Short mmCIF file of C-alpha atoms in Angstrom, two decimals:
data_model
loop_
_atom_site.label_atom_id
_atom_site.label_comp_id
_atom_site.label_asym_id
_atom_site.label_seq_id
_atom_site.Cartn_x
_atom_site.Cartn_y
_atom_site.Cartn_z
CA UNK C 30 -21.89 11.89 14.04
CA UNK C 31 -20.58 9.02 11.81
CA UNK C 32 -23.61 7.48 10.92
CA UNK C 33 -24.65 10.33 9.34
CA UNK C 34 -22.03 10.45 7.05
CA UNK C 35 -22.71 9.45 3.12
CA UNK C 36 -21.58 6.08 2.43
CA UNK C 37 -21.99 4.05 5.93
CA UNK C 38 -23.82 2.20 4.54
CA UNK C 39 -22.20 0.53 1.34
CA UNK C 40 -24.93 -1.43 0.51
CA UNK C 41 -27.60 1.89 0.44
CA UNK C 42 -25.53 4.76 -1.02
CA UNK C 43 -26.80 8.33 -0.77
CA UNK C 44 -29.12 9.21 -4.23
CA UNK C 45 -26.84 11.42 -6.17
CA UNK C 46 -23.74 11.02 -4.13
CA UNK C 47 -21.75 9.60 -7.31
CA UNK C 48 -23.36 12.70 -9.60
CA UNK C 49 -22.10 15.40 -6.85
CA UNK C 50 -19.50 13.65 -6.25
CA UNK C 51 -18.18 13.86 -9.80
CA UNK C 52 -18.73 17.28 -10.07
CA UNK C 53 -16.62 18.00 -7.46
CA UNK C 54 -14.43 16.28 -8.59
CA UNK C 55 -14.54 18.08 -11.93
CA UNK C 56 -13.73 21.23 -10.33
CA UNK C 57 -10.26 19.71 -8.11
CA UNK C 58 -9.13 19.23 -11.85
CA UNK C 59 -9.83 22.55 -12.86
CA UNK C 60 -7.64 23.66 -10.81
CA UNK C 61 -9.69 24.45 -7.17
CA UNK C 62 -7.89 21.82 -4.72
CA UNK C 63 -9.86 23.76 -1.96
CA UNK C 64 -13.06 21.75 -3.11
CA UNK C 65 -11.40 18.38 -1.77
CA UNK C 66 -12.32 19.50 1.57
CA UNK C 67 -15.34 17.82 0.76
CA UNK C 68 -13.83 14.34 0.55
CA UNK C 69 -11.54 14.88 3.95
CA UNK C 70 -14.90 16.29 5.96
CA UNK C 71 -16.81 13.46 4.50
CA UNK C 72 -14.59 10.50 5.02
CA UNK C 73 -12.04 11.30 7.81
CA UNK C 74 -14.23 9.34 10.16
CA UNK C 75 -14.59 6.30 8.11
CA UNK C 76 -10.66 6.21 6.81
CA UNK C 77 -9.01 6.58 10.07
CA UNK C 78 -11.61 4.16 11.80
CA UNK C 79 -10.38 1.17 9.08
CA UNK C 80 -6.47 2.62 9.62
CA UNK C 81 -7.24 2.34 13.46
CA UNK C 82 -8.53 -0.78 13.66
CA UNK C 83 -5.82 -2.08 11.43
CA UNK C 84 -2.98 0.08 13.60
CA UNK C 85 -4.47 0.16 16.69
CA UNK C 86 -2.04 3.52 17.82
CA UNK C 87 -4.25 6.78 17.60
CA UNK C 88 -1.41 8.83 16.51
CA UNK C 89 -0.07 6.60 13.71
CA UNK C 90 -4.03 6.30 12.68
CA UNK C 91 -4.23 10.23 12.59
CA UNK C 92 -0.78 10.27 10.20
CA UNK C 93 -1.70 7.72 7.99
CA UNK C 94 -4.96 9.00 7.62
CA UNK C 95 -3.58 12.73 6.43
CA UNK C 96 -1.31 10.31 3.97
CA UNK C 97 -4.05 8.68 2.39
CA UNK C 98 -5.95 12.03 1.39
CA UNK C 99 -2.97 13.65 0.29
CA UNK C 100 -2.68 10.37 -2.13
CA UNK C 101 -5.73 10.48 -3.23
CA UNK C 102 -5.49 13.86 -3.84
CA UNK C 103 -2.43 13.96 -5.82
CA UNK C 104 -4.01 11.08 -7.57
CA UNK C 105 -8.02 12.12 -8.58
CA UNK C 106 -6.21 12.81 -12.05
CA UNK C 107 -5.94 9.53 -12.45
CA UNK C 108 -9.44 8.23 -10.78
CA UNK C 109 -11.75 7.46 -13.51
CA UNK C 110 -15.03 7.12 -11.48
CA UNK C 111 -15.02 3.47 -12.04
CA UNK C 112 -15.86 2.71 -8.38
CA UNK C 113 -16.93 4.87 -5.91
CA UNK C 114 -14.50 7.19 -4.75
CA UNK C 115 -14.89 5.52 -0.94
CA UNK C 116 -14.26 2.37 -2.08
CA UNK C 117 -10.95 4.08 -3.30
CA UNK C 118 -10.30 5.77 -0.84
CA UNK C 119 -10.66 2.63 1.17
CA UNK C 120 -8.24 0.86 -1.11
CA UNK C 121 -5.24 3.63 -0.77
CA UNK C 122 -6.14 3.34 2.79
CA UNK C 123 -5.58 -0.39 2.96
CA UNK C 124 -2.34 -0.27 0.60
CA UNK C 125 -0.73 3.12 3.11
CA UNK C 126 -1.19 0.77 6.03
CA UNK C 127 0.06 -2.55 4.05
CA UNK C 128 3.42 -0.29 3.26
CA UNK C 129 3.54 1.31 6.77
CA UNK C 130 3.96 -2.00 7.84
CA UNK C 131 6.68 -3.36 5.40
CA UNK C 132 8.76 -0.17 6.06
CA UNK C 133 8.94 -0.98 9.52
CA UNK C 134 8.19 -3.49 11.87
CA UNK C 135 6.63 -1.40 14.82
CA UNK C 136 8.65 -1.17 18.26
CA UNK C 137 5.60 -1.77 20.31
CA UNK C 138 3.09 -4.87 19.16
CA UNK C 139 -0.52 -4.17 18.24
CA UNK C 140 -1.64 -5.67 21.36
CA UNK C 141 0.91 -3.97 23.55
CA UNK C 142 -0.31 -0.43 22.36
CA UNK C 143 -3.95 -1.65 23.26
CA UNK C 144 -3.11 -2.60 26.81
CA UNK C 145 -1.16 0.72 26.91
CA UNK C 146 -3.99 2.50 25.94
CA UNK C 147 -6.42 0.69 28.31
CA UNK C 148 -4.21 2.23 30.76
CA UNK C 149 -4.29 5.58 29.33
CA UNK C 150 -1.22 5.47 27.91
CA UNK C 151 -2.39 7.18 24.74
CA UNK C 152 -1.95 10.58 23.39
CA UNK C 153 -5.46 10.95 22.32
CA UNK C 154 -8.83 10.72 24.62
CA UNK C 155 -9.14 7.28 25.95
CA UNK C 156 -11.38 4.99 24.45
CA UNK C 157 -14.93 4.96 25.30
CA UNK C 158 -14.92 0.93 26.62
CA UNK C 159 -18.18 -0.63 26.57
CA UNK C 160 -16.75 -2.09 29.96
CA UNK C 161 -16.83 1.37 31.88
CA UNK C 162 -18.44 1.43 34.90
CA UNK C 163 -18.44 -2.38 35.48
CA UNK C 164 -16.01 -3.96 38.12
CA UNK C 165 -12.42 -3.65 37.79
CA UNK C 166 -12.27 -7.63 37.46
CA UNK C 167 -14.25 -6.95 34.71
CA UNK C 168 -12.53 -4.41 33.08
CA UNK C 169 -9.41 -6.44 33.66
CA UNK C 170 -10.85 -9.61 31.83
CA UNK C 171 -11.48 -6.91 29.21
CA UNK C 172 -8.56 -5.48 28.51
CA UNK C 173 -6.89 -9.26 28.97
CA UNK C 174 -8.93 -10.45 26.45
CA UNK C 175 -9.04 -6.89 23.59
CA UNK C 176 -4.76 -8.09 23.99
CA UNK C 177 -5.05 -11.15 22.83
CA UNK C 178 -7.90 -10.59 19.88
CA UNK C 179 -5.10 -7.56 19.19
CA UNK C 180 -2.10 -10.64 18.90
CA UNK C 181 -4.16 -12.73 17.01
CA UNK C 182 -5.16 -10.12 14.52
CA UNK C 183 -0.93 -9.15 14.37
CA UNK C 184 -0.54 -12.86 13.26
CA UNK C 185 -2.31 -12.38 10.12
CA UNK C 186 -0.91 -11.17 7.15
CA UNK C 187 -1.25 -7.32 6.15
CA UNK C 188 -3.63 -8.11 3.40
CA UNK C 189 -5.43 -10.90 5.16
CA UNK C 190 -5.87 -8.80 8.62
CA UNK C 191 -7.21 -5.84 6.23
CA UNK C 192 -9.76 -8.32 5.08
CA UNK C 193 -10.79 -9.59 8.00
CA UNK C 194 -11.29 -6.44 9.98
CA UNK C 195 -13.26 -4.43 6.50
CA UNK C 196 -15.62 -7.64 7.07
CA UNK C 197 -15.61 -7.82 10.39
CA UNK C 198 -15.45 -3.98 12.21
CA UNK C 199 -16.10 -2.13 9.17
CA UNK C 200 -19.21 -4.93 8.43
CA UNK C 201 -18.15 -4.65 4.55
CA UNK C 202 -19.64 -6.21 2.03
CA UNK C 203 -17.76 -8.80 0.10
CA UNK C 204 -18.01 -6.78 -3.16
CA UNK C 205 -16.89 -3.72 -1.56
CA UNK C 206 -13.48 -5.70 -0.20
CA UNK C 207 -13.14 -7.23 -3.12
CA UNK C 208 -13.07 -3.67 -5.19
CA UNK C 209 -11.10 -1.97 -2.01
CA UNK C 210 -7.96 -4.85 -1.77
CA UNK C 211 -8.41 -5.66 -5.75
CA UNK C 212 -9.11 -9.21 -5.45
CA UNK C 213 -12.23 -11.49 -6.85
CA UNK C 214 -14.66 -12.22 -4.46
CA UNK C 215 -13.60 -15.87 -4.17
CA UNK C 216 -10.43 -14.98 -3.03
CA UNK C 217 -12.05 -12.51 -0.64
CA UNK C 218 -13.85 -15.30 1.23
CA UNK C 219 -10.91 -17.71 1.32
CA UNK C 220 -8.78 -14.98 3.04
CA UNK C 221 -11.40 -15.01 5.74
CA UNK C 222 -11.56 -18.15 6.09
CA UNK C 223 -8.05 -18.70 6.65
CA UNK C 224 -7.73 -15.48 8.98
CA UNK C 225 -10.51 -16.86 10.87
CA UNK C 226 -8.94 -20.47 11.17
CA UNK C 227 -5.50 -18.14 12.27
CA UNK C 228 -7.46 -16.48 14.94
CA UNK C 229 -9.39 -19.76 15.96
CA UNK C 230 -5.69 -20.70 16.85
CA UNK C 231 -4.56 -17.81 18.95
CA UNK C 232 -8.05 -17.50 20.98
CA UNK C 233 -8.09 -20.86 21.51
CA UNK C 234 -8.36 -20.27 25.35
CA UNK C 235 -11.12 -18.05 25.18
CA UNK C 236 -13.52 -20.19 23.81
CA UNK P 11 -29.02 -33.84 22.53
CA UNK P 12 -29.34 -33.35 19.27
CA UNK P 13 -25.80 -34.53 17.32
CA UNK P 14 -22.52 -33.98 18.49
CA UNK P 15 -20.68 -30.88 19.61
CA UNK P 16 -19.27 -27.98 17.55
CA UNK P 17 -15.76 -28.33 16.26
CA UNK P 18 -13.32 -25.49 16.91
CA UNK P 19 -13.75 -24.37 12.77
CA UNK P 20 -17.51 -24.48 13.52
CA UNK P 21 -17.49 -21.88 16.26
CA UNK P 22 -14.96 -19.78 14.47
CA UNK P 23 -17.22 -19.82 11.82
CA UNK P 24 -20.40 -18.82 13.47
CA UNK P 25 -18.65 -15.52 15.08
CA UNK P 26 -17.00 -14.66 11.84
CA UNK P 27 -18.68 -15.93 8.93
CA UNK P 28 -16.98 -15.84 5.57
CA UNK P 29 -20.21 -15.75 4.08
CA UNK P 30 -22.71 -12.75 3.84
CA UNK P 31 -26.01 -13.16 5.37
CA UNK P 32 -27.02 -14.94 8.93
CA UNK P 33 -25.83 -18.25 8.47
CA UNK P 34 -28.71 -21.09 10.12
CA UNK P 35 -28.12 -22.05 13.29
CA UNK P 36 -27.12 -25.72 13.69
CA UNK P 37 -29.81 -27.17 15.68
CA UNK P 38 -27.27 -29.01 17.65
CA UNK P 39 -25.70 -25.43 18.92
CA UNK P 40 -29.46 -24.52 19.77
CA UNK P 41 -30.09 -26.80 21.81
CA UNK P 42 -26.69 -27.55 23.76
CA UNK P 43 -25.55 -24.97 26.05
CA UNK P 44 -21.81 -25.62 26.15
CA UNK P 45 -21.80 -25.17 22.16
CA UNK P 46 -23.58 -21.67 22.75
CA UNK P 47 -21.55 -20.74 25.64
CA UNK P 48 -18.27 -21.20 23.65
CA UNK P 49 -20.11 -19.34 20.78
CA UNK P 50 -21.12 -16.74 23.24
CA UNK P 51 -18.11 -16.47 24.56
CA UNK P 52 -15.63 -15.44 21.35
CA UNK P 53 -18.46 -13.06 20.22
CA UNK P 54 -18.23 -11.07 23.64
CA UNK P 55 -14.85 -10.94 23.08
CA UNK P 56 -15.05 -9.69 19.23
CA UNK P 57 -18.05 -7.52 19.96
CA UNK P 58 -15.81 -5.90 22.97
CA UNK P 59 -12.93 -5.31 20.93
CA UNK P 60 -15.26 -3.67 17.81
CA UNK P 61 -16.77 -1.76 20.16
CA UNK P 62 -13.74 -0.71 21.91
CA UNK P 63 -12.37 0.42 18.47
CA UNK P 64 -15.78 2.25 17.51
CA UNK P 65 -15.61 3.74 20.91
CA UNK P 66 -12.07 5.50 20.37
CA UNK P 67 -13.36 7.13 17.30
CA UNK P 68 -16.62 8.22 18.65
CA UNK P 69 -14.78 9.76 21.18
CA UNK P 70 -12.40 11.80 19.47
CA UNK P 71 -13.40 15.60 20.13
CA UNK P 72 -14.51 17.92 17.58
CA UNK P 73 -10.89 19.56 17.37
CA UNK P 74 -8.99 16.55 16.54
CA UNK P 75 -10.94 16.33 13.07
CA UNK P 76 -10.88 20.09 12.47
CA UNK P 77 -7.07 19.72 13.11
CA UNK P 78 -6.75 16.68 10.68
CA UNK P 79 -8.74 18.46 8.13
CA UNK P 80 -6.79 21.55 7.99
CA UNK P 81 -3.70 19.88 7.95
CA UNK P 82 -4.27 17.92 5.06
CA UNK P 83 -5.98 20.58 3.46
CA UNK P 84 -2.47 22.38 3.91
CA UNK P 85 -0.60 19.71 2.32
CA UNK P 86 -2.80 19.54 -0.72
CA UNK P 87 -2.40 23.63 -0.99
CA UNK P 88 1.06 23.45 -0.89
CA UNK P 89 1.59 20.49 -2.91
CA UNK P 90 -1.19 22.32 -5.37
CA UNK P 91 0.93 25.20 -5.61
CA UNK P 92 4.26 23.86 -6.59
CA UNK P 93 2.33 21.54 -9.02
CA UNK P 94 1.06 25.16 -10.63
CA UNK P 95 4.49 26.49 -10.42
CA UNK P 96 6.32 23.97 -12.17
CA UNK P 97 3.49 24.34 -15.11
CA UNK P 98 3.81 28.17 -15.36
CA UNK P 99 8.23 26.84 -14.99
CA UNK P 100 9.64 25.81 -18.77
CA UNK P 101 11.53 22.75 -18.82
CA UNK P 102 15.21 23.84 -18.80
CA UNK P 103 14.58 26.62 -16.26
CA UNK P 104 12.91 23.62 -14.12
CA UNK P 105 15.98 21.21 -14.59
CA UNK P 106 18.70 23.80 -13.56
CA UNK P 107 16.68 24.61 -10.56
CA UNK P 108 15.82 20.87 -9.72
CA UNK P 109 19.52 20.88 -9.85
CA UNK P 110 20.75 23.84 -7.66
CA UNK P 111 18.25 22.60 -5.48
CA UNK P 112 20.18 19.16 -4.85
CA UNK P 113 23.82 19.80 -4.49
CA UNK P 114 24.47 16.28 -3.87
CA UNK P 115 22.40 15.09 -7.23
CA UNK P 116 25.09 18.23 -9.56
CA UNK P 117 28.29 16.99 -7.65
CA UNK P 118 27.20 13.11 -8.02
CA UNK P 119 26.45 13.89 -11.60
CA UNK P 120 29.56 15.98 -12.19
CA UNK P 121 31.89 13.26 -10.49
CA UNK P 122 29.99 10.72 -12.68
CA UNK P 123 30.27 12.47 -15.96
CA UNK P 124 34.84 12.83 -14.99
CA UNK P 125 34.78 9.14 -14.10
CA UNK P 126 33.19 7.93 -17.38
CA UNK P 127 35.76 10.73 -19.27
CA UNK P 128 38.95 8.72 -17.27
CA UNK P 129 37.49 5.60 -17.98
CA UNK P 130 37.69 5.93 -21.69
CA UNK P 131 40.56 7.58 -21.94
CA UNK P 132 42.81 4.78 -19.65
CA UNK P 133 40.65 2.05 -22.46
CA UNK P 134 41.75 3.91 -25.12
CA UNK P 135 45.26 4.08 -23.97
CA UNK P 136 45.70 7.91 -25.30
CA UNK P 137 45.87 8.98 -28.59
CA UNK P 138 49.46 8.72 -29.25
CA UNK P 139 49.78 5.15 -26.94
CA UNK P 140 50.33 2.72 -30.32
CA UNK P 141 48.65 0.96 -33.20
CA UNK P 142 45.15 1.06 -33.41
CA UNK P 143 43.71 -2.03 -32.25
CA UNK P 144 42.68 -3.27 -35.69
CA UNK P 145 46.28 -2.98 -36.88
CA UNK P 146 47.68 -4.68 -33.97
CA UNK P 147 45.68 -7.82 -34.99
CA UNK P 148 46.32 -7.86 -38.60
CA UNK P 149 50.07 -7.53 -38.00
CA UNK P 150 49.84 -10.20 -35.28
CA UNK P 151 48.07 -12.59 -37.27
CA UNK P 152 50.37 -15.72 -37.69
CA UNK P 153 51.64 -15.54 -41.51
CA UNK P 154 53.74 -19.05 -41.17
CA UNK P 155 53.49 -21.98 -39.47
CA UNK P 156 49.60 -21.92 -39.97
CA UNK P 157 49.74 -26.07 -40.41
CA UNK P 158 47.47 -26.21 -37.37
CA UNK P 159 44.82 -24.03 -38.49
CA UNK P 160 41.12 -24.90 -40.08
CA UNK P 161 40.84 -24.22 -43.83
CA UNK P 162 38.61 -21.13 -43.27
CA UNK P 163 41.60 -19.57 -41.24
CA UNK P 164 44.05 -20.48 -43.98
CA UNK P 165 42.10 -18.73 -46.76
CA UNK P 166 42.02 -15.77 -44.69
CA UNK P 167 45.86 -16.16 -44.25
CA UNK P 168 46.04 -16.15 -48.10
CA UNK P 169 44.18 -13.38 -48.82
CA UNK P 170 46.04 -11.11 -45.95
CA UNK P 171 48.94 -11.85 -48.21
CA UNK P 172 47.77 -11.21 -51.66
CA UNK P 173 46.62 -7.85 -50.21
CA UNK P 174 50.13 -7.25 -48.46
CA UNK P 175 51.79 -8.25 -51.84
CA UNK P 176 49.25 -5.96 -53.70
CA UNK P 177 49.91 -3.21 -51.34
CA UNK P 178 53.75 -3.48 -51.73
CA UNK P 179 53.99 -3.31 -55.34
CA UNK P 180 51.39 -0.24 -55.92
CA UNK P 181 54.49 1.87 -57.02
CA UNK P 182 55.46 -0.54 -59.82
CA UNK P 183 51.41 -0.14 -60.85
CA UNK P 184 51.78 3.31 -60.79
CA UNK P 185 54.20 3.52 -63.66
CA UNK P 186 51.54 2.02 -65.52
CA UNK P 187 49.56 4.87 -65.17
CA UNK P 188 49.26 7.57 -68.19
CA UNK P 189 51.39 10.71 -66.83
CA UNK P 190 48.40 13.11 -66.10
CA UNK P 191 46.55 10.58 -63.20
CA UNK P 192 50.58 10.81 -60.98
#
């Protein structure tokens, strides 16, 4: 279950969770690379939510996700315990997807590759839409309207669309985004602001 | 009515705050219900497409984690254990392996290292192509005719001479010499 994981919620972490934490990874430097199974089993969940919501393609999610832990792995040499290592984690996660998309510009748009997988076009188990079992108009309307929240989140910027969807989905704090995209908190907030005034744009009709 | 209606930055900003906290509630939008139906209407749409998103995760089975944890875990074994071979490797054994293990990196470094070699040989012109290049200038260096140059250039003219004169008459100086230092 994902809420049960350590770290949900930023704003109460788990007692101890920085202490054990440490320890463990104390012991990946010594030389035992089996303990970072720790960090994958913890915060698989949590990275490849944030890389799906920014991706929105299940199997790109699932390879960027295996990136991110085996940079973070090759890197705990070099993580000094400064932040917590989610909120690390979290900001390899955000600069993996930010280079995914510079490498390439993707084949399929974001919101095409939700529509597809509203018609169960994806690889992976279909989503679990909070629409099932309503009326087809209904789910129609929904998956209408998931495509167009899906273009207007492609219009943003990399950085600012990572932003938007920590504060948004992921319900981050401001502190935590801040420490996760390496920007002051005043920047933070006017990179909302201007995603949201973006997306007030493209969902014009829908309001 | 209380005031006027909510501008399009107003109900952008009620849906997604860039603020923390719950921001008031104008009392305009509380009382008006086109202001909350256009509110209402962007946070369906937000709150289907988060939940949409949640939803995909949620419903990924067991085996698709178990899958993505061992093949990570894989990677970071067998990244782990060329990271303990190359320390256990010393240097030089490490470089000529590096090496035989990229064919195109020896060959591009071998036709590098012949290019550089021709290079400086065809600059050079050879060893037995002429003058060295400080001779050529001091024998091209205009001894006459040197009306049109500064007076820096003309001193140097005389003193290319006196050394050329000084040069040409060593054997007289010689004969100067007491007979033991011939």
């Amino acid at each position: 279950m994902v809420n049960d994981l350590p770290g949900d919620h930023p704003g109460a972490p788990e007692p101890g969770l920085r202490e054990r934490e440490g320890e463990i990874l104390g012991r990946i430097r010594a030389g035992e690379p089996e303990a970072f199974e720790y960090f994958v089993r913890t915060y698989q969940r949590k990275v490849f939510r944030l890389v799906y919501t920014l991706v929105r393609n299940a199997g790109e999610a699932d390879a960027l996700t295996q990136d991110v832990f085996v940079k973070a792995w090759r890197a705990v040499p070099d993580f000094k315990g400064e932040a917590a290592f989610e909120t690390w984690l979290n900001r390899i996660a955000v600069n993996a997807v930010r280079d995914s998309a510079r490498r390439r510009k993707p084949v399929v748009s974001f919101a095409d590759l939700a529509a597809a997988e509203d018609a169960g076009g994806n690889e992976l188990p279909r989503a679990a839409d909070p629409t099932d079992g309503t009326s087809p108009e209904r789910d129609a309307l929904s998956g209408q309207i998931r495509k167009r929240i899906g273009q207007a989140l492609e219009a943003l910027s990399p950085r600012q669309r990572a932003i938007f969807v920590m504060k948004h989905y992921e319900e981050r704090s401001i502190a935590e985004i801040g420490a996760a995209t390496g920007l002051d908190d005043g920047t933070v907030k006017s990179h909302l602001f201007r995603a949201a005034r973006k997306l007030r744009q493209k969902l014009e009709d829908l309001r | 009515m209380s005031g006027r209606h909510l501008t399009e930055d107003e109900v952008v900003n009620r849906v997604f705050p860039s603020e923390e906290g719950p921001a008031p509630i104008p009392i305009h939008q509380a009382v008006c219900p086109e202001c909350q139906a256009r509110v209402a209407k962007l946070r369906e749409a937000f709150l289907l497409d988060r939940g949409a998103v949640t939803g995909v995760v949620e419903s990924l089975p067991g085996d698709f984690w178990t899958a993505q944890r061992r093949a990570v875990m894989r990677r970071v074994s067998e990244l782990a254990a060329v990271e303990a071979e190359e320390k256990a490797t010393p240097f030089p054994a490490r470089f000529t392996r590096s090496i035989l293990h990229r064919p195109a990196l020896a060959f591009g470094s071998l036709a590098a290292a012949i290019a550089l070699v021709a290079g400086l040989t065809v600059l050079r012109g050879g060893p037995e192509a002429g003058p060295a290049p400080g001779a050529a200038i001091v024998t091209a260096a205009p001894v006459n005719g040197s009306a049109g140059l500064s007076a820096s250039d003309r001193a140097d003219d005389e003193l290319l001479r006196s050394v050329d004169s000084v040069l040409s008459s060593e054997a007289s100086h010689e004969a100067l010499l007491p007979e033991a230092m011939r």
